[in-house]
Each structure stands twice: as structure tokens, then as C-alpha cells.
Amino acid sequence: MTRVQGLAVLLSLLWLGGCAVRGEPATRYTLPDDAARPSDQASGAAARHQLVLRPLRLARYLDVEGIVFQLDDITLQEASGHQWVEPLGRQLERGLRERLAHRLPETRVMLEADAGTETSQRLRVEVERFQGRHDGLAVTEGRWQLRDADGRLLVLEPFRVTTPLVADGYPALVRALGHSWDGVAAEIAAGIRRLR
């Protein structure tokens, strides 16, 4: 074997080794749309109220690419082969805006970046848990607060929604997490309606 052939074989082995280390590409997931919303419904067109959704806050351990799964009462694991297609916080924020717009049809729900200086109520949501759990549940937990246009606190409420998985696997977990997020939006919308 010549020196050139030996170098070619060595380079081929290194390339194959690199492929083996990387393994299969991760499967990527996006949260499902609001299960309660018809796809052709427009919300907020005849708005009498305005609601500004401030940037959503995620617990640091959730601000990762992989879907988080709770293995037991104290152990959490980020999946390396099952990841979010885009940052989870962005998906949750967009999904919450759409879900609230559906549940509050007389309210124009806007992200803070799109709101400008308009005077309206402001909603802040903090998510402390958004994960699968070893007992077959999807868990969503955190708190929300609503402030008036002057910054006075109107409501500060916790939320905790659990949804059973209908099957094993990450697709079922992501769908269950989506249903849990539907439940959070329903709780927040009901709280806002009570103030009117």
C-alpha cells in the first residue's frame, strides 16, 4: 500500500468514526395547535379590550433543546434524541397568545414587542414545570400575574395542569403537553373574564 492509499484509508476511517459518534439525527417536535380552536376562526377582530402578553419566563432547566422527562421524584433528564424544533419559550408564548385570543374573543391579545405604548392590561407567565413524568403524566406548572395599565397587580395565581399520556413515546408526550397548555390558557382566560 502506498503512502497516499494509506492516508486515504486513514481519512476514510476518521470520517466514518465521526459519523458513528454523531449517530442518528434528533427527532424534532413542535407543540400542537389549540385543540379547542377551529382552524378558520379569527379572534380579536372586534376587540373591546387589549391584553399584552409580556415575554414568558421559563425555569432555566426547561430552556434547553431537548424535551425534559422526570425519571423519578428527584431526577430530570433532557432527551438528546427528542428536541424542540424551536426554543420552547417562543413556542409557549406564541401558543398562549393564540389560545387566549380564541378564549377571549372580545380581546386583542398582543405580544409585548407588537404592542407599542398602548395602555392595556399586561400578562406575565412563569413556567416552572413543562415535562413528562415517570407515572405517565404531562405536567405544566407555574404562575401568572395580570397588571393594569398603571402597573398595579390585579391577579397573581398559580397553575398546575396534568394530562395523562394516551400512549408511550415522545409524540404522545408532546401532544399531552399541548393539551396541558390548553388547560393553562383556559384557566388564565377564566381569571381575566372574572375581572370584567
XYZ file of N, CA and C in Angstrom:
588
model
N 0.849 -1.163 0.000
C 0.000 0.000 0.000
C 0.903 1.236 0.000
N 0.579 2.148 -0.857
C 1.377 3.368 -0.950
C 0.990 4.326 0.172
N 1.831 5.307 0.332
C 1.589 6.312 1.371
C 0.265 7.049 1.115
N -0.053 7.360 -0.129
C -1.287 8.069 -0.492
C -2.496 7.186 -0.184
N -2.419 5.890 -0.512
C -3.526 4.987 -0.224
C -3.732 4.852 1.288
N -2.640 4.759 2.038
C -2.739 4.676 3.495
C -3.392 5.913 4.092
N -3.028 7.071 3.560
C -3.629 8.323 4.035
C -5.114 8.364 3.696
N -5.475 7.875 2.501
C -6.881 7.849 2.098
C -7.684 6.924 3.006
N -7.120 5.753 3.340
C -7.799 4.822 4.244
C -7.963 5.444 5.625
N -6.911 6.091 6.128
C -6.968 6.733 7.438
C -8.034 7.824 7.471
N -8.078 8.654 6.435
C -9.083 9.719 6.370
C -10.495 9.134 6.299
N -10.671 8.055 5.564
C -11.984 7.403 5.470
C -12.425 6.870 6.824
N -11.491 6.250 7.556
C -11.819 5.726 8.887
C -12.193 6.849 9.853
N -11.461 7.973 9.786
C -11.792 9.114 10.638
C -13.174 9.668 10.308
N -13.481 9.748 9.019
C -14.792 10.257 8.607
C -15.899 9.327 9.089
N -15.726 8.011 8.917
C -16.728 7.050 9.382
C -16.861 7.092 10.895
N -15.756 7.262 11.599
C -15.806 7.370 13.057
C -16.599 8.587 13.494
N -16.423 9.699 12.789
C -17.179 10.910 13.111
C -18.660 10.710 12.897
N -19.045 9.989 11.849
C -20.465 9.709 11.602
C -21.039 8.836 12.701
N -20.268 7.856 13.151
C -20.750 6.951 14.196
C -20.932 7.682 15.515
N -20.064 8.633 15.818
C -20.181 9.389 17.065
C -21.433 10.241 17.051
N -21.726 10.854 15.913
C -22.898 11.714 15.822
C -24.188 10.913 15.919
N -24.197 9.696 15.422
C -25.389 8.865 15.488
C -26.490 9.413 14.600
N -27.707 8.979 14.914
C -28.862 9.411 14.129
C -29.253 10.831 14.517
N -29.806 11.594 13.562
C -30.229 12.952 13.895
C -31.404 12.922 14.873
N -31.514 13.984 15.641
C -32.598 14.084 16.622
C -33.937 14.248 15.915
N -34.964 13.703 16.522
C -36.331 13.948 16.075
C -36.772 15.254 16.705
N -37.366 16.133 15.929
C -37.756 17.450 16.430
C -39.272 17.573 16.477
N -39.749 18.257 17.519
C -41.189 18.362 17.777
C -41.613 19.815 17.925
N -42.863 20.059 17.581
C -43.494 21.339 17.824
C -44.782 21.085 18.590
N -45.157 22.012 19.446
C -46.403 21.844 20.190
C -47.585 21.880 19.227
N -48.602 21.058 19.485
C -49.781 21.087 18.613
C -50.556 22.386 18.801
N -51.377 22.685 17.818
C -52.248 23.851 17.925
C -53.278 23.625 19.017
N -53.962 24.690 19.373
C -55.022 24.659 20.371
C -56.084 23.646 19.955
N -56.305 22.636 20.777
C -57.275 21.589 20.454
C -58.706 22.125 20.427
N -58.982 23.230 21.131
C -60.341 23.751 21.228
C -60.664 24.781 20.154
N -59.698 25.149 19.333
C -59.928 26.239 18.389
C -60.173 25.737 16.979
N -61.293 26.115 16.380
C -61.478 25.809 14.958
C -60.417 26.545 14.145
N -59.887 25.918 13.121
C -58.761 26.493 12.379
C -59.135 27.750 11.606
N -60.412 27.961 11.297
C -60.777 29.116 10.483
C -61.301 30.292 11.307
N -61.257 30.208 12.619
C -61.804 31.266 13.457
C -60.796 32.399 13.650
N -61.249 33.630 13.440
C -60.426 34.808 13.698
C -60.839 35.394 15.033
N -59.882 35.733 15.853
C -60.184 36.283 17.171
C -59.625 37.685 17.298
N -60.301 38.501 18.111
C -59.816 39.834 18.418
C -60.152 40.878 17.378
N -60.882 40.499 16.302
C -61.186 41.451 15.245
C -62.081 42.583 15.757
N -63.055 42.247 16.596
C -63.966 43.254 17.153
C -63.631 43.472 18.622
N -62.387 43.757 18.898
C -61.903 43.809 20.275
C -62.403 45.047 21.014
N -62.896 44.815 22.228
C -63.224 45.906 23.147
C -62.130 46.062 24.186
N -61.307 45.036 24.355
C -60.233 45.037 25.342
C -58.909 44.726 24.655
N -57.825 45.108 25.315
C -56.491 44.763 24.838
C -55.722 44.099 25.969
N -54.968 43.080 25.616
C -54.146 42.355 26.574
C -52.759 42.191 25.970
N -51.751 42.629 26.702
C -50.375 42.498 26.237
C -49.724 41.344 26.986
N -49.210 40.401 26.234
C -48.511 39.246 26.803
C -47.024 39.588 26.878
N -46.528 39.721 28.103
C -45.110 40.021 28.309
C -44.284 38.771 28.007
N -42.981 38.915 27.789
C -42.158 37.739 27.491
C -42.297 36.666 28.571
N -42.525 35.456 28.127
C -42.721 34.325 29.023
C -41.407 33.962 29.700
N -41.472 33.612 30.969
C -40.267 33.200 31.705
C -40.300 31.692 31.914
N -39.208 31.045 31.543
C -39.057 29.595 31.714
C -38.056 29.315 32.816
N -38.308 28.278 33.608
C -37.282 27.801 34.525
C -36.047 27.460 33.698
N -34.884 27.722 34.242
C -33.633 27.551 33.488
C -33.486 26.133 32.930
N -33.874 25.120 33.687
C -33.680 23.750 33.215
C -34.596 23.401 32.038
N -35.617 24.212 31.794
C -36.500 23.988 30.650
C -36.018 24.720 29.399
N -35.127 25.661 29.556
C -34.650 26.463 28.436
C -33.520 25.724 27.720
N -33.860 24.547 27.190
C -32.906 23.655 26.527
C -33.543 23.126 25.238
N -32.745 22.502 24.407
C -33.261 21.958 23.150
C -34.086 20.691 23.355
N -33.635 19.829 24.277
C -34.284 18.535 24.452
C -35.540 18.609 25.306
N -36.451 17.692 25.061
C -37.663 17.585 25.869
C -37.261 17.028 27.226
N -37.791 17.609 28.286
C -37.420 17.211 29.641
C -38.386 16.130 30.130
N -37.792 15.089 30.742
C -38.580 13.988 31.304
C -38.132 13.761 32.745
N -39.093 13.617 33.631
C -38.822 13.373 35.053
C -38.801 11.864 35.288
N -37.643 11.329 35.630
C -37.469 9.882 35.770
C -38.013 9.339 37.087
N -37.932 10.135 38.141
C -38.468 9.742 39.447
C -38.758 11.030 40.214
N -38.879 10.961 41.531
C -39.258 12.153 42.283
C -38.187 13.243 42.292
N -36.927 12.920 41.980
C -35.872 13.943 42.043
C -34.983 14.022 40.799
N -35.174 13.158 39.823
C -34.262 13.095 38.688
C -34.942 13.562 37.408
N -34.334 14.562 36.764
C -34.810 15.069 35.484
C -33.764 14.778 34.425
N -34.224 14.510 33.203
C -33.302 14.228 32.115
C -33.768 14.951 30.860
N -32.810 15.588 30.185
C -33.095 16.216 28.900
C -32.831 15.187 27.807
N -33.812 14.950 26.949
C -33.648 13.988 25.861
C -32.709 14.559 24.813
N -31.738 13.774 24.388
C -30.816 14.251 23.357
C -31.351 13.939 21.963
N -32.125 12.891 21.817
C -32.642 12.495 20.513
C -34.039 13.010 20.220
N -34.648 13.706 21.170
C -36.008 14.236 21.014
C -35.979 15.690 21.458
N -35.985 16.590 20.468
C -35.757 18.001 20.749
C -36.893 18.868 20.216
N -36.993 20.085 20.774
C -37.950 21.067 20.275
C -37.429 21.639 18.964
N -38.315 21.893 18.034
C -37.931 22.411 16.728
C -37.476 23.871 16.814
N -37.953 24.595 17.809
C -37.521 25.960 18.088
C -37.545 26.136 19.594
N -36.961 27.206 20.130
C -36.936 27.361 21.585
C -38.330 27.211 22.214
N -38.381 26.456 23.284
C -39.652 26.159 23.940
C -40.369 27.429 24.380
N -39.640 28.394 24.944
C -40.270 29.628 25.394
C -41.018 30.342 24.281
N -40.426 30.367 23.103
C -41.066 31.012 21.949
C -42.341 30.268 21.551
N -42.291 28.935 21.554
C -43.486 28.159 21.210
C -44.605 28.377 22.226
N -44.241 28.365 23.505
C -45.250 28.552 24.546
C -45.869 29.946 24.467
N -45.059 30.948 24.243
C -45.551 32.326 24.163
C -46.519 32.492 22.993
N -46.109 32.028 21.830
C -46.971 32.129 20.646
C -48.250 31.317 20.840
N -48.099 30.105 21.383
C -49.270 29.263 21.615
C -50.230 29.870 22.624
N -49.697 30.500 23.672
C -50.556 31.132 24.668
C -51.312 32.306 24.053
N -50.634 33.094 23.251
C -51.309 34.221 22.600
C -52.484 33.718 21.746
N -52.259 32.677 20.961
C -53.319 32.136 20.109
C -54.453 31.542 20.936
N -54.123 30.827 21.994
C -55.137 30.204 22.836
C -55.973 31.250 23.577
N -55.314 32.291 24.086
C -56.054 33.348 24.776
C -56.927 34.126 23.803
N -56.433 34.387 22.609
C -57.229 35.097 21.608
C -58.506 34.316 21.290
N -58.410 33.012 21.238
C -59.593 32.173 20.985
C -60.568 32.213 22.159
N -60.050 32.156 23.372
C -60.903 32.089 24.560
C -61.423 33.455 25.010
N -60.802 34.521 24.529
C -61.229 35.891 24.853
C -61.506 36.637 23.542
N -62.602 36.300 22.850
C -62.839 36.835 21.508
C -63.016 38.354 21.448
N -63.361 38.995 22.559
C -63.519 40.454 22.563
C -62.227 41.157 22.993
N -61.137 40.414 22.992
C -59.849 40.956 23.437
C -58.804 40.798 22.346
N -58.108 41.864 22.066
C -56.971 41.797 21.149
C -55.758 41.426 21.991
N -55.212 40.248 21.763
C -54.069 39.749 22.522
C -52.810 39.971 21.682
N -51.858 40.718 22.253
C -50.648 41.074 21.513
C -49.422 40.701 22.322
N -48.355 40.384 21.614
C -47.066 40.223 22.267
C -46.534 41.606 22.601
N -45.746 41.701 23.650
C -45.248 43.000 24.098
C -44.478 43.726 22.991
N -43.742 43.002 22.193
C -42.957 43.616 21.114
C -43.846 44.295 20.078
N -45.093 43.824 19.935
C -46.015 44.372 18.939
C -46.949 45.425 19.512
N -46.918 45.641 20.825
C -47.939 46.461 21.472
C -47.653 47.948 21.431
N -46.428 48.358 21.325
C -46.114 49.779 21.351
C -46.393 50.367 22.724
N -46.947 51.561 22.753
C -47.198 52.253 24.023
C -48.672 52.241 24.407
N -49.450 51.373 23.802
C -50.876 51.334 24.091
C -51.115 50.987 25.560
N -52.146 51.591 26.122
C -52.493 51.299 27.515
C -53.415 50.090 27.529
N -53.014 49.079 28.232
C -53.800 47.857 28.319
C -53.297 47.025 29.493
N -54.048 45.988 29.791
C -53.603 45.064 30.831
C -52.395 44.288 30.313
N -51.525 43.899 31.258
C -50.310 43.165 30.889
C -50.265 41.856 31.660
N -50.005 40.793 30.927
C -49.979 39.440 31.490
C -48.544 38.932 31.485
N -48.115 38.407 32.623
C -46.791 37.777 32.744
C -47.009 36.336 33.175
N -46.365 35.401 32.493
C -46.491 33.978 32.815
C -45.099 33.416 33.083
N -44.969 32.689 34.188
C -43.735 31.993 34.528
C -44.026 30.490 34.524
N -43.230 29.737 33.792
C -43.405 28.287 33.692
C -42.281 27.619 34.467
N -42.657 26.876 35.511
C -41.677 26.194 36.362
C -41.531 24.722 36.016
N -42.571 24.134 35.442
C -42.517 22.732 35.003
C -43.253 22.603 33.687
N -42.642 21.884 32.760
C -43.264 21.575 31.473
C -42.550 20.329 30.984
N -43.011 19.173 31.471
C -42.239 17.949 31.285
C -43.131 16.715 31.374
N -42.583 15.615 30.878
C -43.208 14.327 31.087
C -42.783 13.792 32.439
N -43.595 12.886 32.965
C -43.276 12.316 34.271
C -43.362 10.795 34.197
N -42.600 10.130 35.027
C -42.462 8.666 35.020
C -43.787 7.931 35.218
N -44.791 8.582 35.773
C -46.076 7.917 36.006
C -47.060 8.112 34.853
N -46.576 8.564 33.697
C -47.423 8.676 32.511
C -48.218 9.968 32.422
N -47.739 11.017 33.059
C -48.431 12.304 33.011
C -47.537 13.369 32.377
N -48.172 14.315 31.718
C -47.502 15.540 31.285
C -47.862 16.604 32.311
N -46.864 17.305 32.826
C -47.069 18.260 33.919
C -46.690 19.660 33.456
N -47.599 20.590 33.675
C -47.353 22.003 33.395
C -47.685 22.773 34.659
N -46.718 23.558 35.131
C -46.901 24.238 36.412
C -46.186 25.590 36.383
N -46.761 26.560 37.062
C -46.147 27.882 37.144
C -47.093 28.866 37.794
N -46.979 30.122 37.377
C -47.875 31.166 37.910
C -48.070 32.229 36.845
N -49.179 32.943 36.979
C -49.432 34.066 36.087
C -49.865 35.267 36.898
N -49.555 36.444 36.359
C -49.969 37.670 37.012
C -50.486 38.639 35.966
N -51.478 39.399 36.371
C -52.077 40.393 35.497
C -51.960 41.746 36.173
N -51.481 42.738 35.408
C -51.356 44.108 35.911
C -52.168 45.037 35.023
N -52.672 46.102 35.624
C -53.418 47.073 34.832
C -52.445 47.989 34.094
N -53.003 48.954 33.352
C -52.174 49.850 32.540
C -51.209 50.676 33.382
N -51.540 50.894 34.656
C -50.664 51.662 35.549
C -49.661 50.785 36.293
N -49.676 49.487 36.048
C -48.732 48.580 36.685
C -49.204 47.989 37.999
N -50.436 48.283 38.405
C -50.963 47.720 39.656
C -51.316 46.247 39.459
N -50.940 45.430 40.422
C -51.210 43.997 40.364
C -52.694 43.737 40.570
N -53.311 43.054 39.612
C -54.729 42.704 39.695
C -54.920 41.266 40.148
N -54.081 40.381 39.650
C -54.196 38.949 39.945
C -52.800 38.341 39.974
N -52.594 37.419 40.898
C -51.390 36.594 40.937
C -51.859 35.197 41.317
N -51.817 34.280 40.373
C -52.374 32.938 40.576
C -51.396 31.862 40.118
N -51.329 30.755 40.859
C -50.551 29.607 40.365
C -51.409 28.788 39.399
N -50.746 27.974 38.598
C -51.465 26.993 37.780
C -50.715 25.678 37.851
N -51.472 24.615 37.744
C -50.917 23.252 37.702
C -51.897 22.402 36.917
N -51.465 21.935 35.753
C -52.310 21.115 34.899
C -51.544 19.844 34.568
N -52.192 18.704 34.781
C -51.595 17.423 34.402
C -52.500 16.750 33.375
N -51.874 16.110 32.414
C -52.609 15.420 31.354
C -52.025 14.028 31.194
N -52.868 12.985 31.262
C -52.346 11.627 31.056
C -51.948 11.399 29.595
N -50.868 10.668 29.404
C -50.461 10.291 28.056
C -51.367 9.155 27.580
N -51.784 9.214 26.318
C -52.658 8.163 25.786
C -51.865 6.989 25.231
N -50.550 7.162 25.090
C -49.675 6.095 24.585
C -48.268 6.380 25.091
N -47.370 5.412 24.887
C -45.975 5.622 25.231
C -45.293 6.415 24.120
N -44.210 7.078 24.458
C -43.390 7.736 23.450
C -43.478 9.249 23.480
N -42.504 9.856 22.816
C -42.410 11.313 22.805
C -43.535 11.996 22.025
N -44.019 11.457 20.897
C -45.153 12.122 20.240
C -46.366 12.250 21.174
N -46.660 11.190 21.919
C -47.781 11.250 22.863
C -47.507 12.257 23.973
N -46.248 12.336 24.425
C -45.889 13.303 25.464
C -46.069 14.728 24.962
N -45.608 15.025 23.753
C -45.729 16.376 23.204
C -47.199 16.751 23.036
N -48.032 15.815 22.575
C -49.472 16.100 22.452
C -50.103 16.354 23.821
N -49.711 15.571 24.821
C -50.245 15.770 26.174
C -49.796 17.112 26.752
N -48.547 17.501 26.498
C -48.079 18.816 26.940
C -48.875 19.926 26.260
N -49.207 19.734 24.985
C -50.046 20.709 24.276
C -51.418 20.832 24.914
N -52.012 19.691 25.306
C -53.322 19.732 25.983
C -53.197 20.412 27.346
N -52.102 20.178 28.041
C -51.888 20.868 29.321
C -51.810 22.372 29.111
N -51.134 22.799 28.039
C -51.028 24.236 27.757
C -52.406 24.813 27.408
N -53.258 23.998 26.741
C -54.650 24.409 26.514
C -55.332 24.682 27.852
N -55.112 23.787 28.830
C -55.724 23.944 30.148
C -55.236 25.190 30.870
N -53.950 25.497 30.745
C -53.408 26.716 31.359
C -54.076 27.944 30.740
N -54.186 27.964 29.415
C -54.828 29.101 28.739
C -56.272 29.249 29.188
N -56.974 28.130 29.362
C -58.368 28.194 29.816
C -58.457 28.780 31.225
N -57.545 28.381 32.116
C -57.534 28.924 33.479
C -57.271 30.429 33.476
N -56.290 30.863 32.696
C -55.948 32.285 32.650
C -57.102 33.088 32.059
N -57.687 32.581 30.969
C -58.810 33.291 30.348
C -59.982 33.422 31.321
N -60.267 32.365 32.058
C -61.360 32.430 33.043
C -61.049 33.468 34.129
N -59.805 33.542 34.567
C -59.414 34.528 35.573
C -59.555 35.945 35.055
N -59.200 36.169 33.801
C -59.314 37.500 33.216
C -60.787 37.873 33.056
N -61.624 36.934 32.621
C -63.059 37.213 32.470
C -63.714 37.573 33.790
N -63.260 36.979 34.890
C -63.841 37.301 36.206
C -63.613 38.762 36.601
N -62.589 39.387 36.071
C -62.278 40.777 36.397
C -63.140 41.780 35.605
N -63.825 41.316 34.603
C -64.575 42.247 33.727
C -66.013 42.369 34.160
